[in-house]
Coordinates of C-alpha atoms in Angstrom, one line a residue:
M1 CA 75.7 93.9 94.7
P2 CA 77.3 96.9 96.4
K3 CA 80.4 96.2 98.3
V4 CA 80.7 98.4 101.3
E5 CA 83.9 99.5 102.9
Q6 CA 83.1 99.9 106.6
W7 CA 85.5 101.9 108.7
T8 CA 84.4 99.9 111.7
W9 CA 87.2 97.6 112.5
V10 CA 85.4 95.2 110.4
R11 CA 87.0 92.8 112.2
A12 CA 88.2 94.8 109.6
L13 CA 89.8 95.7 110.0
H14 CA 85.8 94.8 111.0
L15 CA 86.9 98.1 109.8
F16 CA 86.1 96.6 106.7
G17 CA 83.2 94.4 106.1
W18 CA 81.1 93.9 103.0
I19 CA 77.3 94.3 102.7
V20 CA 75.9 92.2 99.9
F21 CA 72.5 92.4 98.4
G22 CA 70.8 91.1 95.3
F23 CA 68.8 92.8 92.6
F24 CA 67.2 91.7 89.4
F25 CA 68.0 93.7 86.3
Q26 CA 67.0 92.9 82.8
T27 CA 68.4 94.6 79.7
T28 CA 68.7 94.1 76.0
G29 CA 72.2 95.7 75.7
V30 CA 75.3 93.9 74.5
C31 CA 77.4 92.5 77.3
A32 CA 80.8 94.1 77.2
L33 CA 81.9 93.1 80.7
D34 CA 84.4 90.5 82.0
F35 CA 83.0 88.5 84.8
D36 CA 86.5 87.9 86.1
V37 CA 86.2 88.9 89.8
T38 CA 85.5 86.1 92.2
L39 CA 83.1 87.0 94.9
S40 CA 85.2 85.2 97.5
S41 CA 88.2 87.5 96.6
L42 CA 86.2 90.6 97.5
T43 CA 85.8 89.6 101.1
N44 CA 89.6 89.1 101.6
H45 CA 89.0 87.1 104.8
N46 CA 91.3 87.6 107.7
T47 CA 93.6 84.6 107.3
S48 CA 95.4 85.2 110.6
A49 CA 92.2 84.6 112.6
Y50 CA 90.6 81.4 113.6
D51 CA 87.3 81.0 111.8
A52 CA 86.0 78.4 114.4
Y53 CA 86.2 80.9 117.3
N54 CA 82.7 80.9 118.6
E55 CA 80.7 80.0 121.7
N56 CA 80.2 76.4 120.6
N57 CA 83.9 75.7 120.3
F58 CA 85.1 77.9 123.1
P59 CA 82.2 78.4 125.6
A60 CA 84.5 79.6 128.4
N61 CA 85.3 82.7 126.4
F62 CA 81.6 83.7 126.0
G63 CA 79.2 85.0 128.5
T64 CA 76.1 87.2 128.8
E65 CA 77.7 90.4 130.3
T66 CA 80.9 92.4 130.3
W67 CA 82.4 94.9 132.8
V68 CA 82.5 98.5 131.5
N69 CA 84.3 100.1 134.5
Q70 CA 86.4 99.1 137.4
N71 CA 83.6 99.8 139.9
G72 CA 81.7 96.7 138.6
A73 CA 79.2 98.2 136.2
T74 CA 78.3 95.8 133.4
M75 CA 76.5 95.7 130.1
P76 CA 74.8 92.7 128.4
V77 CA 76.5 90.7 125.7
D78 CA 74.9 88.4 123.1
P79 CA 77.3 85.4 123.0
T80 CA 76.0 84.5 119.6
L81 CA 77.5 87.7 118.3
W82 CA 80.4 88.7 120.6
D83 CA 82.7 87.2 123.1
E84 CA 83.0 88.7 126.6
S85 CA 85.2 91.5 125.3
L86 CA 82.7 92.4 122.6
N87 CA 84.8 91.0 119.9
P88 CA 82.8 89.5 117.0
I89 CA 82.8 85.8 116.9
T90 CA 84.3 84.0 113.9
P91 CA 86.6 86.9 112.9
G92 CA 85.1 88.5 109.9
H93 CA 85.8 89.6 106.4
V94 CA 88.3 92.2 105.8
S95 CA 88.8 94.7 102.9
N96 CA 92.0 96.0 101.5
L97 CA 91.3 99.6 102.1
D98 CA 94.6 101.1 103.2
V99 CA 94.9 102.2 106.8
H100 CA 96.7 105.3 105.6
T101 CA 93.4 106.6 104.3
L102 CA 92.3 107.1 107.9
I103 CA 94.6 110.1 108.2
P104 CA 94.6 111.7 104.7
S105 CA 96.5 114.7 105.8
R106 CA 99.5 112.5 106.5
P107 CA 100.0 109.9 103.7
D108 CA 103.7 109.8 104.8
L109 CA 102.9 108.2 108.1
R110 CA 104.4 104.7 108.6
W111 CA 101.8 102.4 110.1
F112 CA 102.7 99.6 112.5
C113 CA 100.5 97.1 114.2
N114 CA 101.3 96.1 117.7
I115 CA 101.2 92.3 118.0
T116 CA 101.0 90.0 121.0
P117 CA 102.3 86.7 119.7
W118 CA 101.7 84.6 122.8
F119 CA 98.7 82.5 121.7
G120 CA 99.4 78.8 121.8
S121 CA 101.3 79.1 125.0
A122 CA 99.8 77.7 128.2
S123 CA 99.7 81.1 129.9
H124 CA 96.9 82.4 127.7
I125 CA 93.3 81.5 127.0
N126 CA 92.8 78.9 124.3
I127 CA 91.4 80.5 121.2
G128 CA 92.3 77.7 118.8
L129 CA 95.4 79.3 117.5
N130 CA 99.1 78.6 117.7
Y131 CA 101.1 81.6 116.6
N132 CA 104.4 79.7 116.8
T133 CA 104.2 78.4 113.2
T134 CA 105.6 79.6 109.9
N135 CA 102.1 79.3 108.4
Y136 CA 100.6 81.6 111.0
V137 CA 103.3 84.2 110.6
A138 CA 102.9 84.2 106.9
S139 CA 99.1 84.6 107.2
M140 CA 99.6 87.4 109.8
V141 CA 102.0 89.3 107.5
T142 CA 99.7 88.9 104.5
D143 CA 96.8 90.3 106.5
M144 CA 98.8 93.3 107.6
K145 CA 100.0 94.0 104.1
N146 CA 96.5 93.8 102.8
R147 CA 95.5 96.5 105.2
G148 CA 98.4 98.8 104.3
F149 CA 100.6 98.4 107.3
N150 CA 104.3 99.1 106.9
G151 CA 105.3 96.7 109.7
V152 CA 104.7 95.2 113.1
I153 CA 105.7 96.0 116.7
V154 CA 106.3 92.8 118.6
S155 CA 105.5 92.7 122.4
W156 CA 108.5 90.7 123.4
Y157 CA 109.5 88.8 126.6
G158 CA 113.1 87.9 126.1
R159 CA 115.4 85.3 124.5
G160 CA 113.9 81.8 124.5
S161 CA 110.4 83.0 125.4
F162 CA 107.4 81.8 123.4
E163 CA 107.2 85.3 121.9
D164 CA 110.9 85.1 120.8
T165 CA 110.3 81.9 119.0
V166 CA 107.5 83.5 117.1
T167 CA 109.7 86.6 116.4
L168 CA 112.4 84.3 115.0
K169 CA 109.9 82.8 112.6
L170 CA 108.7 86.3 111.6
Q171 CA 112.3 87.3 111.0
S172 CA 113.0 84.2 108.9
Y173 CA 109.8 84.7 106.9
L174 CA 110.5 88.3 106.1
D175 CA 114.0 87.4 105.1
S176 CA 112.7 84.9 102.6
L177 CA 110.6 87.4 100.7
T178 CA 111.9 89.0 97.6
N179 CA 112.2 92.8 97.6
N180 CA 110.5 92.9 101.0
N181 CA 109.7 96.4 102.5
F182 CA 107.6 95.2 105.5
R183 CA 109.5 95.8 108.8
F184 CA 109.4 94.8 112.4
I185 CA 110.3 96.4 115.8
I186 CA 110.9 94.8 119.2
M187 CA 108.9 96.2 122.2
L188 CA 110.6 95.0 125.3
D189 CA 107.8 94.3 127.8
V190 CA 107.9 94.4 131.6
G191 CA 108.2 90.9 133.1
V192 CA 110.8 89.8 130.6
R193 CA 112.0 86.2 130.9
G194 CA 114.7 86.0 133.6
G195 CA 113.5 89.0 135.5
D196 CA 113.8 92.8 135.2
S197 CA 117.2 93.2 136.8
L198 CA 119.7 95.4 134.9
T199 CA 121.9 92.5 134.3
N200 CA 119.2 90.4 132.6
L201 CA 117.8 93.4 130.7
Q202 CA 121.3 94.1 129.4
A203 CA 121.7 90.5 128.2
Q204 CA 118.3 90.7 126.5
I205 CA 119.1 93.9 124.7
Q206 CA 122.5 92.6 123.6
Y207 CA 120.7 89.5 122.2
C208 CA 118.4 91.8 120.2
Q209 CA 121.5 93.7 119.0
S210 CA 123.0 90.6 117.6
Q211 CA 119.9 88.7 116.5
Y212 CA 117.5 91.4 115.2
F213 CA 119.0 94.9 115.0
T214 CA 121.3 94.1 112.1
D215 CA 118.6 92.4 110.0
P216 CA 117.7 94.4 106.9
N217 CA 114.0 94.1 107.7
Y218 CA 114.3 95.7 111.1
E219 CA 113.0 99.2 111.4
H220 CA 115.6 101.9 111.7
E221 CA 115.6 105.7 112.2
P222 CA 116.2 107.1 109.6
L223 CA 115.0 104.2 107.4
T224 CA 118.0 103.8 105.1
N225 CA 121.1 104.3 107.3
G226 CA 119.8 104.9 110.8
E227 CA 119.9 103.2 114.2
P228 CA 117.5 100.4 115.2
I229 CA 114.4 101.4 117.1
L230 CA 113.8 99.7 120.5
M231 CA 110.5 100.3 122.3
F232 CA 109.7 99.7 126.0
F233 CA 106.5 98.9 127.7
D234 CA 106.5 99.7 131.5
V235 CA 110.1 98.7 132.0
R236 CA 110.8 102.1 133.7
N237 CA 108.3 101.3 136.4
T238 CA 110.5 98.4 137.5
I239 CA 114.1 99.9 137.1
G240 CA 113.4 103.6 137.4
Q241 CA 114.8 106.5 135.5
S242 CA 118.4 105.9 136.6
G243 CA 118.1 102.3 135.6
M244 CA 117.0 103.3 132.1
V245 CA 119.9 105.7 131.7
G246 CA 122.4 103.1 132.9
L247 CA 120.9 100.4 130.8
K248 CA 121.3 102.5 127.6
A249 CA 124.9 103.3 128.5
I250 CA 126.0 99.8 129.2
T251 CA 124.4 98.5 126.0
G252 CA 126.3 100.9 123.8
G253 CA 123.6 103.6 123.2
R254 CA 123.5 103.2 119.4
M255 CA 119.7 102.6 119.4
V256 CA 116.6 104.8 119.2
W257 CA 114.8 104.3 122.5
V258 CA 111.0 104.8 122.7
E259 CA 108.8 104.8 125.8
Q260 CA 105.1 105.5 126.3
G261 CA 103.9 109.1 126.7
A262 CA 105.6 112.4 126.3
A263 CA 106.7 112.8 129.9
Y264 CA 110.2 111.6 129.4
L265 CA 111.0 113.5 126.2
S266 CA 112.9 116.1 128.2
E267 CA 115.4 113.5 129.2
S268 CA 118.4 113.6 126.9
W269 CA 118.7 109.9 126.4
E270 CA 115.0 109.5 125.4
N271 CA 114.8 109.6 121.6
E272 CA 111.1 109.2 120.9
C273 CA 107.8 108.3 122.5
F274 CA 104.7 106.4 121.6
E275 CA 101.0 106.9 122.3
W276 CA 98.6 104.2 123.5
T277 CA 94.9 103.3 123.9
E278 CA 93.5 106.1 126.2
Q279 CA 90.6 103.9 127.3
Y280 CA 88.4 104.7 130.4
D281 CA 89.0 102.9 133.7
T282 CA 86.2 104.3 135.9
G283 CA 83.4 104.8 133.5
V284 CA 82.8 106.6 130.2
N285 CA 82.5 110.3 130.2
P286 CA 79.2 110.9 128.3
S287 CA 80.4 114.3 127.0
D288 CA 83.5 112.7 125.5
P289 CA 82.6 109.0 125.0
F290 CA 85.7 108.2 122.9
N291 CA 88.1 110.1 125.1
L292 CA 89.1 112.4 122.3
T293 CA 90.7 114.7 124.8
G294 CA 93.1 112.0 125.9
V295 CA 94.0 111.1 122.4
T296 CA 95.6 114.5 121.8
N297 CA 96.8 115.3 125.4
D298 CA 100.5 114.7 124.5
Y299 CA 100.5 116.4 121.2
P300 CA 101.6 119.9 122.4
A301 CA 104.5 118.4 124.4
I302 CA 105.5 116.2 121.5
Q303 CA 105.5 119.1 119.1
K304 CA 107.4 121.3 121.5
S305 CA 110.1 118.7 122.1
G306 CA 111.0 118.5 118.4
K307 CA 111.6 114.7 118.9
L308 CA 109.9 112.1 116.7
A309 CA 107.0 110.1 118.0
F310 CA 104.5 107.3 117.3
G311 CA 100.8 108.2 117.4
A312 CA 98.2 105.6 118.2
M313 CA 94.9 104.3 116.9
C314 CA 92.5 102.3 119.0
A315 CA 89.0 101.6 117.8
H316 CA 87.6 100.2 121.1
F317 CA 88.7 98.5 124.2
D318 CA 87.4 96.0 126.7
G319 CA 89.7 94.1 129.1
T320 CA 87.1 91.6 130.3
L321 CA 88.5 88.5 128.5
T322 CA 92.1 88.1 129.5
A323 CA 94.0 85.3 131.1
S324 CA 94.5 87.5 134.2
T325 CA 92.0 90.3 134.7
N326 CA 93.7 91.9 137.7
W327 CA 95.0 94.7 135.5
S328 CA 92.4 94.9 132.8
L329 CA 88.9 94.3 134.2
G330 CA 86.7 97.3 133.6
K331 CA 89.1 99.1 131.3
Y332 CA 86.7 100.1 128.6
L333 CA 86.3 102.2 125.4
P334 CA 83.0 102.0 123.5
S335 CA 83.2 101.3 119.8
S336 CA 79.7 102.8 119.2
N337 CA 79.4 100.7 116.0
G338 CA 82.6 102.2 114.5
L339 CA 82.2 105.8 115.4
C340 CA 85.0 105.7 118.0
E341 CA 87.5 104.8 115.2
V342 CA 86.0 107.4 112.8
E343 CA 86.0 110.2 115.3
R344 CA 89.5 109.5 116.7
A345 CA 90.9 109.3 113.2
A346 CA 89.2 112.6 112.2
L347 CA 90.7 114.3 115.2
I348 CA 94.2 113.0 114.7
N349 CA 93.9 114.0 111.1
T350 CA 93.5 117.7 112.1
A351 CA 95.7 117.8 115.1
I352 CA 98.7 115.6 114.5
P353 CA 102.1 117.3 114.8
T354 CA 104.6 116.9 111.9
N355 CA 107.0 115.2 114.2
I356 CA 104.7 112.3 114.7
T357 CA 106.0 110.2 111.9
R358 CA 104.6 106.7 112.7
M359 CA 101.2 105.4 113.9
Q360 CA 100.9 102.3 116.0
W361 CA 97.6 100.3 116.0
A362 CA 97.3 99.4 119.7
T363 CA 96.5 95.7 119.3
W364 CA 95.0 94.3 122.5
S365 CA 95.0 90.7 121.7
D366 CA 95.0 90.2 125.4
W367 CA 91.3 90.0 124.6
E368 CA 92.0 86.5 123.4
E369 CA 89.7 86.8 120.5
G370 CA 91.7 85.1 117.7
T371 CA 93.4 87.7 115.5
E372 CA 96.7 89.6 115.4
V373 CA 95.4 92.8 113.8
E374 CA 93.0 93.6 116.5
A375 CA 89.3 93.0 115.9
G376 CA 87.2 96.1 115.6
M377 CA 83.5 96.1 115.6
E378 CA 80.5 95.6 113.4
N379 CA 78.8 98.8 112.4
L380 CA 75.4 97.1 112.1
F381 CA 74.9 98.8 108.8
S382 CA 72.2 97.5 106.5
I383 CA 70.4 98.6 103.3
T384 CA 67.6 97.7 100.9
D385 CA 67.9 98.1 97.1
Q386 CA 65.8 98.5 94.1
V387 CA 66.2 99.1 90.3
S388 CA 64.0 101.5 88.4
S389 CA 64.5 103.0 84.9
G390 CA 68.0 101.6 84.7
T391 CA 69.1 103.0 88.0
L392 CA 70.2 101.0 91.0
S393 CA 69.5 102.7 94.3
W394 CA 69.6 101.8 97.9
N395 CA 68.2 103.0 101.2
I396 CA 69.9 102.8 104.6
V397 CA 67.9 100.7 107.0
S398 CA 70.2 100.8 110.0
G399 CA 73.7 102.0 111.0
D400 CA 75.5 105.3 110.7
E401 CA 76.9 106.2 107.3
R402 CA 79.9 107.9 108.9
T403 CA 81.3 104.5 109.2
I404 CA 81.1 103.9 105.4
D405 CA 84.1 104.8 103.2
H406 CA 82.5 104.1 99.9
Y407 CA 80.2 101.8 98.0
E408 CA 81.3 99.5 95.2
V409 CA 78.9 97.7 92.8
Y410 CA 79.4 94.4 91.2
A411 CA 77.1 92.2 89.1
S412 CA 77.0 88.5 89.1
V413 CA 75.0 85.8 87.2
D414 CA 76.1 82.7 89.1
G415 CA 76.9 84.0 92.5
V416 CA 80.5 82.9 92.0
N417 CA 82.1 85.4 89.6
A418 CA 81.3 89.1 89.1
A419 CA 81.9 92.1 87.0
Y420 CA 82.9 95.5 88.6
L421 CA 80.4 98.2 87.6
G422 CA 81.9 101.1 89.6
S423 CA 81.9 102.9 92.9
V424 CA 80.3 106.0 94.5
A425 CA 81.2 108.0 97.6
S426 CA 79.6 107.6 101.0
G427 CA 76.4 109.7 100.9
V428 CA 75.6 108.7 97.3
H429 CA 72.9 106.0 97.1
Q430 CA 72.4 105.3 93.5
M431 CA 74.2 104.3 90.3
S432 CA 73.0 104.4 86.7
L433 CA 73.3 101.0 85.0
S434 CA 72.7 102.4 81.5
G435 CA 75.7 101.9 79.4
S436 CA 77.2 99.5 82.0
G437 CA 77.6 96.8 79.4
L438 CA 75.3 94.4 81.1
G439 CA 73.6 92.1 78.6
A440 CA 70.1 90.8 78.7
G441 CA 69.6 88.6 81.8
T442 CA 69.0 88.5 85.5
Y443 CA 71.8 89.5 87.9
Q444 CA 72.7 89.7 91.5

């Protein structure tokens, strides 16, 4: 039974889904294998998602079409497979293939997943989840660790907000772990509780300074003895450049401030920047369907500035299913069954400047689809198999093999426990079973 790593945000981390098929193989060899791998462990299900998220339980979230640009163009949706934002129903199985492998030229990158911990509050669509529990936080962190993330970036709306109560649970949970090396960062979002006045923003940052920034699990720059990183999402649009300068001054300045895009890196008080989704708003450019040009637009300015920065990964985007669509409807980036993620990662791998030291997975849980590490897409990959003369081989029936990382082969007698037989690279479609140690019998 080959296990397939799909770089198609499986959910994986639809990045990673498994394809399972059966074969019958009879041999007279002596069994030297341990059938000590449970098949259920191979799927590594996304424990932060809600497995009852489907059109039967949440019919309001599912429809038959979705907007693909802000001019009103739509495409059909099969509600038995996807919600209105093209997220797979019943968030799927996830592998533990490390996200660092997406950009092999930079194994030093620290990967952070942006999280939007507002589900369970009345202001968002009901997806069956309440993030404001210790159990959910533990599951979320476990999922992220399984995928190789170094930490999380929390979209945060101020002291006493729903998001703050989740962040407090996250902080407490990380503090309870022995030898923890998983970190968190606050991203102060526009529309913070109490308003975006300088006085309130000052109070919110001072709260972060006392509550979060001194925590040993908070991300600092440099890591061991640096200053805490504070990120901002659209706050400048409310208070302006002079407001940002004044806000940093009155809060003491001993922080690493990070805003979106490279435009402000020339300002002395701006320490770093972060990249974001680069989706289309008014229709997909057919000559550049994944907006690869947009992904690297800021790279020359970032490199020239010499300042550090967060890169970004976004596997697809559709803003149809949000609590309020006035900002999101028609913002769209096609997944193309995983190729968007593959091609963006390949470009970043060749073009990334050395002063981009972190990657942020732009997690649009605004989609209301039931997971914190954002759902990706199915790659619709399928195969058939056969055994001949002691060799297992398989043929691709559908899907694009560029979305496959590698194949792993397991053998099982009872459909519960399995023995690992080996792996082959993407592009290789066979494996010799001679000398595998399989004894006489029939195997899946």
